Amino acid sequence: MVTEGNERNSFHLLLPPQFNTSFILKAFEELQRQWCPPRQYKKFFVLNYNDHPLSEEILTAILKLNEPPRLIFNRADDFSYYTYETRRCALVMFSGYEKMRPNPQPQHYGSRYFIFIPNLEESSLLLEQFHSGKSVILDRAYYLVYDYTSLDIQHHNFFTKRTIHLDPLDIRVPDDLKNLNGRKLRIQLPVGNEKVTTFEIYLMDTIARQRNGSYLLTPFDQRNADYCIVNFGTQFLGNDKVLALGNTFVSVFVPRSKPKPIISVLIDPFDYYTWILLFVMIFMLAAVLTLFGRVLSRFNFVENVVEILMVILGGPTRTYGGWFENQIINIYCLLMIVIVSSYQSLIISYLTHVRYFPEINTLEEIRKSCVFPHSSLYAEEFDLLVDGDIDDERENMCFMMNSRDDKHITTLLVERKRFLDKAAQQAYSRQLRVADTVLNKYYQLYYFPSKSIMRELLPFYIHAFRESGLYEQYYRNKSYFAPAYKQQPFDVRSFAVADMVIIWYLYFSGVVASTVWFLFEVLFYHCSLVKRLKKTFNRMKNRPKNRHLFPSLHMISVLEILISI
């Protein structure tokens, strides 16, 4: 793409060769292969500010190269617009008479530059400004100072503050990052993270020791940092970044589960499915014995259910008959001995500590149980209930906070940031716990506010720490103190009046149930007696009227009534 020129004359491309530029082109190709290979850098920008025939001849020879694709511009503002970002290559043709505006706070430009400057008779002020770094800092630039017969390749190392010259016939690009010469690596961490997430400091210390440098923690609001860490669930668009170690997410703080009442120890030994299966077995045995039993078939279904329950509590209450009935009752008694023994042992073990209701962990449980303040950023995105302010006193209030790595690091961050973050303050004061579910989980990113060449040093160490496993080993061997919420054991927890009242309620309920069942048995007995008496009188009425022929029939009827009673 070729843009139109400004007030100056536009340059002409692909002119017939008039000068011998083969030695310059050969040196440029070798320098590009080492410093900015086309297979790695796909964006190649060409900016032409020199209309001299020799400059246009050099540019024409370079543009004849097939790849990568060239984007050509010639306006003054295009230099900052197209070459400020990283991961780009830029070919700039200067006339040597340009001047850069001084800047009290010069910025780093992130592209890799090939800057062609003619070899003027007088010293080039533009080249001196580039080397001084008072206007802009081009720490990735190579200057090709040329004339009709010679070429001088210069590179300024801002760490050692020296300008080196490369041999055009034997080009070897130096590694400026091998020796930082005491350069301070400026790092920014979120407030409260300095004593918790210390791996970044350890990483900077490792780089500083191996590359002859030092590091410095700078305030988070400064723009001159080499790189910074942000515990944020999404990426910052428009910022240079690399994939770091660890991950970042939004933690959810939920209320801790409340202790269960003491009566729960009678239910907790078996789950719901076991209780259901046990009662289904009792009803099925009662139905089978009612239909096919020899003795129990004389009783109804309700009486047999009570009998099966009494076998569990105290053993059989009557004598059974028949092989089938005895075998079922014997096997059932053996099974109940095992079940009751395990039930009793589980109750004894459960009495040693306080039982708690299930914790809130899943996103669905958070939706049902939690209420978030209006200041929660991601509540509406995940369809969470929002109501009240952040200092609401309701017990089901939950909070969110940007965090990283794992739940242990999150707990440490809450302790450090409780005076800086309102959500952390509420979570710390209410002794909330970190839910297992996290929101907006992403890989951790290192952001580079400055376009310094230091950005190219971090990926090497990040990959080295990841592949060697030193990142996980670092935090595994690191010990921190964090005030943990400890559950009280049962022997320390004192009985309250409510606990004793529950026991009396159980006792009173048992007495009432026993009395009601006794009255029911008495009523059922008298009803059965009246029914049998009516049946006996009906049989007496239906017998022959000539009783003198059968003198013993009357006595037999009286005996039947007495036996019924």
Coordinates of C-alpha atoms in Angstrom, one line a residue:
M1 CA 0.0 0.0 0.0
V2 CA 1.5 3.3 -1.1
T3 CA 0.1 6.6 0.3
E4 CA 0.2 10.0 -1.3
G5 CA 3.0 12.4 -0.4
N6 CA 2.6 15.6 1.6
E7 CA 3.8 19.1 0.6
R8 CA 7.2 17.6 -0.3
N9 CA 7.7 15.8 -3.6
S10 CA 6.5 12.2 -3.6
F11 CA 9.1 9.6 -4.1
H12 CA 9.3 7.3 -7.2
L13 CA 9.6 3.6 -6.9
L14 CA 11.2 0.9 -9.1
L15 CA 13.5 3.2 -11.0
P16 CA 16.2 1.9 -13.4
P17 CA 19.5 1.3 -11.4
Q18 CA 21.9 4.3 -11.5
F19 CA 24.1 3.5 -8.5
N20 CA 25.9 0.5 -7.2
T21 CA 23.9 -0.5 -4.1
S22 CA 24.7 -4.2 -4.1
F23 CA 27.0 -4.0 -1.1
I24 CA 24.3 -2.1 0.9
L25 CA 21.6 -4.5 -0.1
K26 CA 23.8 -7.5 0.9
A27 CA 24.5 -6.1 4.3
F28 CA 20.9 -5.2 4.8
E29 CA 19.7 -8.8 4.0
E30 CA 22.1 -10.3 6.5
L31 CA 21.2 -7.8 9.2
Q32 CA 17.5 -8.4 8.6
R33 CA 18.0 -12.2 8.7
Q34 CA 19.6 -11.9 12.2
W35 CA 17.6 -9.0 13.6
C36 CA 14.2 -9.1 12.1
P37 CA 13.6 -12.3 10.2
P38 CA 10.5 -12.2 7.9
R39 CA 9.2 -15.5 9.1
Q40 CA 8.9 -14.1 12.7
Y41 CA 7.9 -10.5 12.0
K42 CA 5.0 -10.3 9.6
K43 CA 4.5 -6.5 9.7
F44 CA 7.1 -4.6 7.9
F45 CA 6.6 -0.8 7.7
V46 CA 8.6 1.4 5.3
L47 CA 8.8 5.2 5.9
N48 CA 10.6 7.4 3.4
Y49 CA 11.6 10.9 4.3
N50 CA 14.5 11.2 1.8
D51 CA 14.0 12.0 -1.9
H52 CA 17.7 11.8 -2.8
P53 CA 18.3 9.5 -5.9
L54 CA 20.7 7.3 -3.9
S55 CA 18.2 6.8 -1.1
E56 CA 15.5 6.0 -3.6
E57 CA 17.8 3.5 -5.3
I58 CA 18.4 1.7 -2.0
L59 CA 14.7 1.7 -1.2
T60 CA 13.9 0.4 -4.6
A61 CA 16.3 -2.5 -4.3
I62 CA 14.9 -3.4 -0.8
L63 CA 11.3 -3.3 -2.1
K64 CA 12.1 -5.8 -4.8
L65 CA 12.4 -8.4 -2.1
N66 CA 9.4 -10.6 -2.2
E67 CA 8.4 -11.0 1.4
P68 CA 7.3 -9.9 3.9
P69 CA 4.6 -7.5 2.6
R70 CA 5.6 -3.9 2.8
L71 CA 3.4 -1.0 4.1
I72 CA 4.9 2.3 2.7
F73 CA 4.2 5.7 4.2
N74 CA 5.9 9.1 4.0
R75 CA 4.2 11.4 6.4
A76 CA 6.0 12.7 9.5
D77 CA 3.3 11.5 11.9
D78 CA 3.5 8.0 10.6
F79 CA 6.8 7.4 12.4
S80 CA 5.1 7.4 15.8
Y81 CA 1.8 5.9 14.6
Y82 CA 3.1 2.8 13.0
T83 CA 6.3 2.0 14.8
Y84 CA 5.5 2.6 18.5
E85 CA 4.1 -0.9 19.1
T86 CA 6.2 -4.0 19.5
R87 CA 6.5 -7.1 17.3
R88 CA 7.0 -4.9 14.2
C89 CA 9.8 -4.1 11.8
A90 CA 10.4 -0.6 10.4
L91 CA 12.6 0.6 7.6
V92 CA 13.1 4.4 7.8
M93 CA 14.9 6.5 5.2
F94 CA 16.0 9.8 6.7
S95 CA 17.8 12.7 5.0
G96 CA 19.9 13.4 8.1
Y97 CA 18.7 17.0 8.4
E98 CA 15.6 16.3 10.5
K99 CA 15.4 17.3 14.1
M100 CA 13.5 15.5 16.9
R101 CA 11.5 17.5 19.4
P102 CA 13.0 17.3 22.9
N103 CA 10.9 15.4 25.4
P104 CA 11.3 15.8 29.2
Q105 CA 10.1 12.1 29.6
P106 CA 11.3 10.3 26.5
Q107 CA 9.4 7.1 25.6
H108 CA 10.6 3.8 24.3
Y109 CA 9.5 2.8 20.8
G110 CA 8.8 -0.9 20.5
S111 CA 9.6 -1.7 16.8
R112 CA 12.9 -3.1 15.5
Y113 CA 14.3 -0.4 13.2
F114 CA 16.6 -0.2 10.2
I115 CA 17.3 3.5 9.9
F116 CA 19.2 4.7 6.8
I117 CA 20.9 8.0 7.2
P118 CA 23.3 9.5 4.6
N119 CA 26.9 10.1 5.6
L120 CA 26.9 13.9 5.7
E121 CA 30.0 16.0 5.6
E122 CA 29.0 17.7 8.9
S123 CA 27.9 15.6 11.8
S124 CA 24.3 14.4 11.8
L125 CA 22.3 16.1 14.5
L126 CA 19.5 13.5 14.0
L127 CA 21.9 10.6 14.7
E128 CA 23.2 12.3 17.8
Q129 CA 19.7 12.8 19.1
F130 CA 18.9 9.1 18.5
H131 CA 22.0 8.0 20.4
S132 CA 21.3 10.4 23.3
G133 CA 17.7 9.2 23.8
K134 CA 16.5 12.6 24.8
S135 CA 13.5 12.6 22.4
V136 CA 12.7 9.0 21.9
I137 CA 14.5 5.8 23.0
L138 CA 15.1 3.4 20.1
D139 CA 16.9 0.6 21.9
R140 CA 16.1 -1.8 19.1
A141 CA 17.5 0.4 16.2
Y142 CA 20.4 -0.2 13.8
Y143 CA 21.6 2.8 11.9
L144 CA 23.0 2.3 8.4
V145 CA 25.1 5.4 7.6
Y146 CA 25.9 5.2 3.9
D147 CA 27.4 7.1 1.0
Y148 CA 28.2 6.1 -2.6
T149 CA 31.0 3.7 -1.7
S150 CA 30.9 2.9 2.0
L151 CA 28.5 1.7 4.7
D152 CA 28.7 2.1 8.5
I153 CA 26.3 0.1 10.7
Q154 CA 25.9 1.6 14.2
H155 CA 24.0 0.4 17.2
H156 CA 23.6 2.3 20.5
N157 CA 23.5 0.2 23.7
F158 CA 21.4 2.1 26.3
F159 CA 22.6 -0.1 29.1
T160 CA 26.3 0.5 28.6
K161 CA 25.6 3.9 26.9
R162 CA 28.1 3.0 24.1
T163 CA 27.7 3.0 20.4
I164 CA 29.2 0.0 18.6
H165 CA 30.0 -0.4 14.9
L166 CA 29.4 -3.6 13.0
D167 CA 31.5 -4.9 10.1
P168 CA 29.2 -4.9 7.0
L169 CA 31.2 -7.9 5.7
D170 CA 30.8 -9.9 8.9
I171 CA 27.7 -8.8 10.7
R172 CA 27.1 -10.3 14.2
V173 CA 24.1 -8.8 16.0
P174 CA 25.0 -8.4 19.7
D175 CA 22.8 -9.4 22.6
D176 CA 22.2 -6.2 24.6
L177 CA 20.3 -8.1 27.3
K178 CA 23.3 -10.2 28.2
N179 CA 24.7 -7.5 30.4
L180 CA 22.3 -4.9 31.9
N181 CA 25.2 -3.0 33.4
G182 CA 23.3 -2.2 36.6
R183 CA 20.0 -1.3 35.0
K184 CA 17.1 -1.3 37.5
L185 CA 14.2 -3.5 36.5
R186 CA 11.1 -1.6 37.5
I187 CA 8.2 -3.8 38.5
Q188 CA 4.6 -2.9 39.6
L189 CA 2.5 -5.2 41.8
P190 CA -1.0 -4.6 43.1
V191 CA -1.1 -3.0 46.5
G192 CA -1.0 -5.7 49.2
N193 CA 0.6 -8.3 46.9
E194 CA 4.3 -7.6 47.8
K195 CA 4.4 -10.0 50.7
V196 CA 2.1 -12.7 49.3
T197 CA 2.8 -13.2 45.6
T198 CA 6.6 -13.0 45.9
F199 CA 7.4 -15.1 42.8
E200 CA 7.6 -12.0 40.6
I201 CA 10.1 -10.5 42.9
Y202 CA 12.0 -13.8 42.9
L203 CA 11.9 -13.7 39.1
M204 CA 13.3 -10.2 39.0
D205 CA 16.0 -11.1 41.5
T206 CA 17.0 -14.1 39.3
I207 CA 17.2 -11.9 36.2
A208 CA 19.1 -9.2 38.0
R209 CA 21.7 -11.6 39.4
Q210 CA 22.3 -13.4 36.1
R211 CA 22.2 -10.3 33.9
N212 CA 24.2 -7.9 36.1
G213 CA 21.2 -5.7 37.0
S214 CA 18.9 -4.8 39.9
Y215 CA 15.2 -4.5 40.5
L216 CA 12.9 -1.9 42.0
L217 CA 9.3 -1.9 43.1
T218 CA 7.6 1.2 41.8
P219 CA 4.1 2.6 42.7
F220 CA 1.3 1.2 40.7
D221 CA 0.3 4.5 39.1
Q222 CA 3.6 5.2 37.3
R223 CA 4.0 4.6 33.5
N224 CA 7.7 4.0 33.5
A225 CA 7.6 0.4 34.8
D226 CA 9.1 -2.4 32.7
Y227 CA 6.2 -4.6 33.5
C228 CA 3.3 -4.9 35.9
I229 CA 0.9 -7.5 37.3
V230 CA -2.8 -6.9 37.4
N231 CA -5.2 -9.4 39.2
F232 CA -7.9 -8.8 36.7
G233 CA -10.2 -11.4 35.2
T234 CA -10.0 -10.1 31.6
Q235 CA -7.3 -8.8 29.4
F236 CA -6.5 -5.1 29.0
L237 CA -6.8 -4.3 25.3
G238 CA -4.2 -2.1 23.7
N239 CA -1.5 -3.0 26.1
D240 CA 1.6 -5.1 25.3
K241 CA 1.5 -8.3 27.2
V242 CA 3.0 -11.8 27.4
L243 CA 1.6 -15.0 28.9
A244 CA 2.9 -15.4 32.5
L245 CA 2.9 -18.1 35.1
G246 CA -0.2 -18.8 37.2
N247 CA -3.8 -17.6 36.6
T248 CA -6.1 -14.9 37.6
F249 CA -9.8 -15.0 38.5
V250 CA -12.6 -13.4 40.5
S251 CA -13.0 -15.1 43.9
V252 CA -16.4 -15.4 45.6
F253 CA -16.6 -15.1 49.3
V254 CA -19.6 -16.9 50.8
P255 CA -20.8 -17.5 54.4
R256 CA -19.6 -20.5 56.3
S257 CA -22.0 -23.3 57.0
K258 CA -23.7 -23.3 60.3
P259 CA -23.4 -26.2 62.8
K260 CA -26.2 -28.7 62.8
P261 CA -28.3 -29.4 65.9
I262 CA -27.3 -32.3 68.2
I263 CA -30.4 -34.3 67.0
S264 CA -28.7 -34.5 63.6
V265 CA -26.4 -37.2 64.9
L266 CA -29.4 -39.6 64.8
I267 CA -29.8 -39.0 61.0
D268 CA -26.4 -38.3 59.7
P269 CA -24.9 -41.9 60.1
F270 CA -26.9 -43.0 57.0
D271 CA -27.7 -41.0 53.9
Y272 CA -31.2 -40.5 52.5
Y273 CA -31.0 -43.4 50.1
T274 CA -30.0 -45.8 53.0
W275 CA -32.9 -44.6 55.1
I276 CA -35.3 -45.0 52.2
L277 CA -34.0 -48.5 51.5
L278 CA -34.3 -49.5 55.1
F279 CA -38.0 -48.4 55.4
V280 CA -38.8 -50.0 52.0
M281 CA -37.4 -53.3 53.3
I282 CA -39.5 -53.0 56.5
F283 CA -42.7 -52.5 54.6
M284 CA -41.9 -55.3 52.1
L285 CA -41.2 -57.8 55.0
A286 CA -44.4 -56.8 56.7
A287 CA -46.4 -57.3 53.5
V288 CA -44.8 -60.7 52.8
L289 CA -45.3 -62.0 56.4
T290 CA -48.9 -60.7 56.3
L291 CA -49.6 -62.7 53.2
F292 CA -47.6 -65.8 53.7
G293 CA -46.7 -66.1 57.4
R294 CA -48.1 -68.8 59.6
V295 CA -48.5 -66.7 62.8
L296 CA -48.2 -63.2 61.5
S297 CA -50.8 -63.7 58.8
R298 CA -53.4 -63.6 61.6
F299 CA -52.5 -59.9 62.2
N300 CA -53.0 -57.0 59.9
F301 CA -50.3 -55.1 58.0
V302 CA -50.0 -52.2 60.5
E303 CA -49.4 -54.6 63.4
N304 CA -46.7 -56.5 61.4
V305 CA -44.9 -53.2 60.6
V306 CA -44.8 -52.4 64.3
E307 CA -43.5 -55.9 65.0
I308 CA -40.7 -55.5 62.4
L309 CA -39.7 -52.2 64.0
M310 CA -39.7 -53.7 67.5
V311 CA -37.3 -56.4 66.2
I312 CA -34.9 -53.6 65.4
L313 CA -35.2 -51.9 68.7
G314 CA -35.5 -54.8 71.2
G315 CA -35.9 -58.1 69.4
P316 CA -39.0 -60.2 68.6
T317 CA -42.0 -59.8 71.0
R318 CA -43.9 -63.0 70.2
T319 CA -43.3 -66.6 69.2
Y320 CA -43.4 -67.3 65.5
G321 CA -44.2 -70.5 63.6
G322 CA -43.5 -72.1 60.3
W323 CA -40.2 -72.6 58.5
F324 CA -40.6 -69.7 56.1
E325 CA -41.5 -67.2 58.8
N326 CA -38.7 -68.3 61.1
Q327 CA -36.1 -68.1 58.4
I328 CA -37.0 -64.6 57.4
I329 CA -37.1 -63.4 61.0
N330 CA -33.7 -65.0 61.7
I331 CA -32.0 -63.5 58.7
Y332 CA -33.6 -60.1 59.5
C333 CA -32.4 -60.2 63.1
L334 CA -28.8 -60.9 62.0
L335 CA -28.9 -58.1 59.5
M336 CA -30.3 -55.7 62.1
I337 CA -27.5 -56.6 64.5
V338 CA -25.0 -55.4 61.9
I339 CA -26.9 -52.3 61.0
V340 CA -27.6 -51.2 64.6
S341 CA -23.9 -51.8 65.6
S342 CA -22.6 -49.7 62.7
Y343 CA -25.3 -47.1 63.5
Q344 CA -24.3 -46.8 67.1
S345 CA -20.5 -46.6 66.3
L346 CA -21.2 -43.9 63.8
I347 CA -23.2 -41.9 66.3
I348 CA -20.4 -42.2 68.9
S349 CA -17.8 -41.0 66.3
Y350 CA -20.1 -38.1 65.2
L351 CA -20.3 -36.9 68.8
T352 CA -16.6 -36.1 68.8
H353 CA -17.0 -33.0 66.6
V354 CA -19.6 -30.5 65.5
R355 CA -21.6 -31.4 62.4
Y356 CA -22.0 -28.7 59.8
F357 CA -24.4 -28.1 56.9
P358 CA -23.0 -28.4 53.4
E359 CA -20.8 -25.6 52.2
I360 CA -21.7 -23.2 49.4
N361 CA -19.4 -24.0 46.4
T362 CA -21.1 -24.4 43.1
L363 CA -22.4 -21.5 41.0
E364 CA -26.0 -22.8 41.3
E365 CA -25.7 -22.8 45.1
I366 CA -24.3 -19.3 45.0
R367 CA -27.3 -18.2 42.9
K368 CA -29.7 -19.7 45.4
S369 CA -28.0 -18.7 48.7
C370 CA -26.1 -15.5 48.1
V371 CA -27.0 -11.8 47.8
F372 CA -24.3 -9.5 46.4
P373 CA -24.0 -5.7 46.9
H374 CA -24.7 -3.3 44.0
S375 CA -21.0 -2.6 43.6
S376 CA -20.3 -6.2 42.4
L377 CA -19.0 -5.9 38.8
Y378 CA -19.8 -9.5 37.6
A379 CA -23.0 -10.2 39.5
E380 CA -25.4 -9.4 36.6
E381 CA -23.1 -11.2 34.1
F382 CA -23.5 -14.5 35.9
D383 CA -27.2 -13.9 36.9
L384 CA -26.5 -13.4 40.6
L385 CA -28.9 -11.7 42.9
V386 CA -27.9 -8.1 43.6
D387 CA -29.5 -6.2 46.5
G388 CA -28.2 -3.8 49.2
D389 CA -25.0 -2.0 49.9
I390 CA -21.6 -3.5 50.7
D391 CA -22.1 -2.9 54.4
D392 CA -25.4 -4.7 54.6
E393 CA -25.7 -6.7 57.8
R394 CA -27.7 -9.7 56.3
E395 CA -26.1 -13.1 56.9
N396 CA -26.4 -14.2 53.3
M397 CA -24.3 -11.4 51.8
C398 CA -21.5 -12.5 49.5
F399 CA -18.7 -10.5 48.0
M400 CA -16.2 -10.7 45.0
M401 CA -12.6 -9.8 44.7
N402 CA -9.9 -10.1 42.0
S403 CA -7.4 -12.7 43.0
R404 CA -4.9 -15.2 41.5
D405 CA -3.4 -18.7 41.6
D406 CA -5.4 -20.6 44.3
K407 CA -7.6 -20.4 47.4
H408 CA -4.6 -20.2 49.8
I409 CA -3.2 -17.1 48.0
T410 CA -6.7 -15.6 48.0
T411 CA -6.9 -16.0 51.7
L412 CA -3.6 -14.3 52.2
L413 CA -4.6 -11.5 49.9
V414 CA -7.7 -10.9 51.9
E415 CA -5.7 -10.4 55.1
R416 CA -3.3 -8.0 53.3
K417 CA -5.9 -6.0 51.5
R418 CA -8.6 -5.7 54.2
F419 CA -7.7 -2.0 54.7
L420 CA -7.6 -1.2 51.0
D421 CA -10.5 -3.2 49.5
K422 CA -14.0 -3.0 50.8
A423 CA -14.9 -6.5 49.7
A424 CA -11.8 -7.9 51.4
Q425 CA -12.6 -5.9 54.6
Q426 CA -16.1 -7.4 54.7
A427 CA -14.8 -10.9 54.0
Y428 CA -12.2 -10.7 56.7
S429 CA -14.5 -9.2 59.3
R430 CA -17.4 -11.7 58.6
Q431 CA -14.9 -14.6 58.4
L432 CA -16.2 -15.6 55.1
R433 CA -14.7 -18.5 53.1
V434 CA -13.6 -18.7 49.5
A435 CA -15.9 -20.8 47.3
D436 CA -14.5 -23.4 45.1
T437 CA -16.2 -21.8 42.1
V438 CA -14.2 -18.9 40.5
L439 CA -15.4 -16.5 37.8
N440 CA -13.5 -15.2 34.7
K441 CA -10.5 -17.5 35.1
Y442 CA -7.7 -16.7 32.7
Y443 CA -4.0 -17.1 32.4
Q444 CA -1.9 -14.6 34.3
L445 CA -0.5 -11.9 32.0
Y446 CA 2.5 -9.5 32.4
Y447 CA 1.7 -6.1 31.0
F448 CA 4.4 -3.7 29.7
P449 CA 3.5 -0.1 30.0
S450 CA 6.9 0.8 28.6
K451 CA 8.0 -0.5 25.2
S452 CA 11.5 -1.1 26.4
I453 CA 13.7 -4.0 25.1
M454 CA 13.3 -5.5 28.6
R455 CA 10.0 -7.0 27.3
E456 CA 12.1 -9.5 25.2
L457 CA 13.9 -10.8 28.3
L458 CA 10.8 -12.0 30.2
P459 CA 9.5 -14.8 27.8
F460 CA 12.8 -16.7 28.1
Y461 CA 12.7 -16.9 31.8
I462 CA 8.9 -17.6 31.9
H463 CA 9.4 -20.6 29.6
A464 CA 12.4 -21.8 31.6
F465 CA 10.5 -21.6 35.0
R466 CA 7.4 -23.3 33.5
E467 CA 9.3 -26.2 31.8
S468 CA 11.5 -26.9 34.8
G469 CA 8.6 -26.8 37.3
L470 CA 10.3 -24.2 39.5
Y471 CA 7.2 -22.1 39.7
E472 CA 5.1 -24.8 41.4
Q473 CA 8.2 -25.8 43.5
Y474 CA 8.7 -22.2 44.7
Y475 CA 5.2 -21.9 46.2
R476 CA 5.2 -25.5 47.5
N477 CA 8.3 -24.8 49.6
K478 CA 7.1 -21.3 50.7
S479 CA 5.4 -21.2 54.0
Y480 CA 3.0 -18.4 55.0
F481 CA 1.0 -17.7 58.1
A482 CA -2.7 -17.0 57.6
P483 CA -5.3 -16.9 60.4
A484 CA -7.5 -19.9 59.4
Y485 CA -11.0 -20.4 60.6
K486 CA -10.9 -23.4 62.9
Q487 CA -14.0 -25.5 63.7
Q488 CA -14.5 -26.1 67.4
P489 CA -14.4 -29.8 68.5
F490 CA -17.4 -31.2 70.4
D491 CA -15.6 -31.6 73.7
V492 CA -14.7 -27.9 73.8
R493 CA -18.1 -26.7 72.7
S494 CA -20.4 -26.3 75.7
F495 CA -24.0 -27.5 75.7
A496 CA -26.5 -24.7 75.4
V497 CA -30.1 -24.5 76.8
A498 CA -31.5 -25.1 73.4
D499 CA -29.5 -28.4 73.1
M500 CA -31.0 -29.6 76.4
V501 CA -34.5 -28.5 75.5
I502 CA -34.2 -30.6 72.3
I503 CA -33.5 -33.7 74.4
W504 CA -36.5 -33.0 76.6
Y505 CA -38.6 -32.5 73.5
L506 CA -37.5 -35.9 72.2
Y507 CA -38.3 -37.5 75.6
F508 CA -41.7 -35.9 75.7
S509 CA -42.4 -36.8 72.1
G510 CA -41.5 -40.4 72.8
V511 CA -43.8 -40.5 75.9
V512 CA -46.7 -39.0 73.9
A513 CA -46.1 -41.4 71.0
S514 CA -46.0 -44.4 73.4
T515 CA -49.2 -43.3 75.1
V516 CA -51.1 -42.7 71.9
W517 CA -50.0 -46.1 70.6
F518 CA -51.1 -47.8 73.8
L519 CA -54.5 -46.2 73.6
F520 CA -54.7 -47.2 70.0
E521 CA -53.9 -50.8 70.9
V522 CA -56.6 -50.8 73.7
L523 CA -59.1 -49.3 71.3
F524 CA -58.2 -51.8 68.6
Y525 CA -58.5 -54.7 71.1
H526 CA -62.0 -53.6 72.3
C527 CA -63.2 -53.1 68.7
S528 CA -62.0 -56.6 67.8
L529 CA -63.7 -58.0 71.0
V530 CA -67.0 -56.4 70.1
K531 CA -66.8 -57.7 66.6
R532 CA -66.2 -61.3 67.8
L533 CA -69.1 -61.0 70.2
K534 CA -71.4 -60.0 67.5
K535 CA -70.3 -62.9 65.4
T536 CA -70.9 -65.4 68.2
F537 CA -74.4 -64.1 68.9
N538 CA -75.3 -64.3 65.3
R539 CA -74.2 -67.9 65.2
M540 CA -76.4 -68.6 68.2
K541 CA -79.4 -67.1 66.6
N542 CA -79.0 -69.3 63.5
R543 CA -79.0 -72.6 65.4
P544 CA -82.0 -75.0 65.7
K545 CA -84.9 -73.9 68.0
N546 CA -85.6 -77.5 69.5
R547 CA -83.1 -77.0 72.3
H548 CA -84.6 -79.9 74.3
L549 CA -83.3 -82.2 71.7
F550 CA -79.8 -80.7 72.1
P551 CA -79.4 -79.8 75.8
S552 CA -75.7 -79.1 75.5
L553 CA -75.9 -76.5 72.8
H554 CA -76.7 -73.7 75.2
M555 CA -73.6 -74.5 77.3
I556 CA -71.4 -74.6 74.2
S557 CA -72.6 -71.1 73.2
V558 CA -71.8 -69.7 76.6
L559 CA -68.4 -71.3 76.5
E560 CA -67.7 -69.7 73.1
I561 CA -68.6 -66.2 74.5
L562 CA -66.3 -66.7 77.5
I563 CA -63.5 -67.8 75.3
S564 CA -63.9 -64.8 73.1
I565 CA -63.8 -62.5 76.2

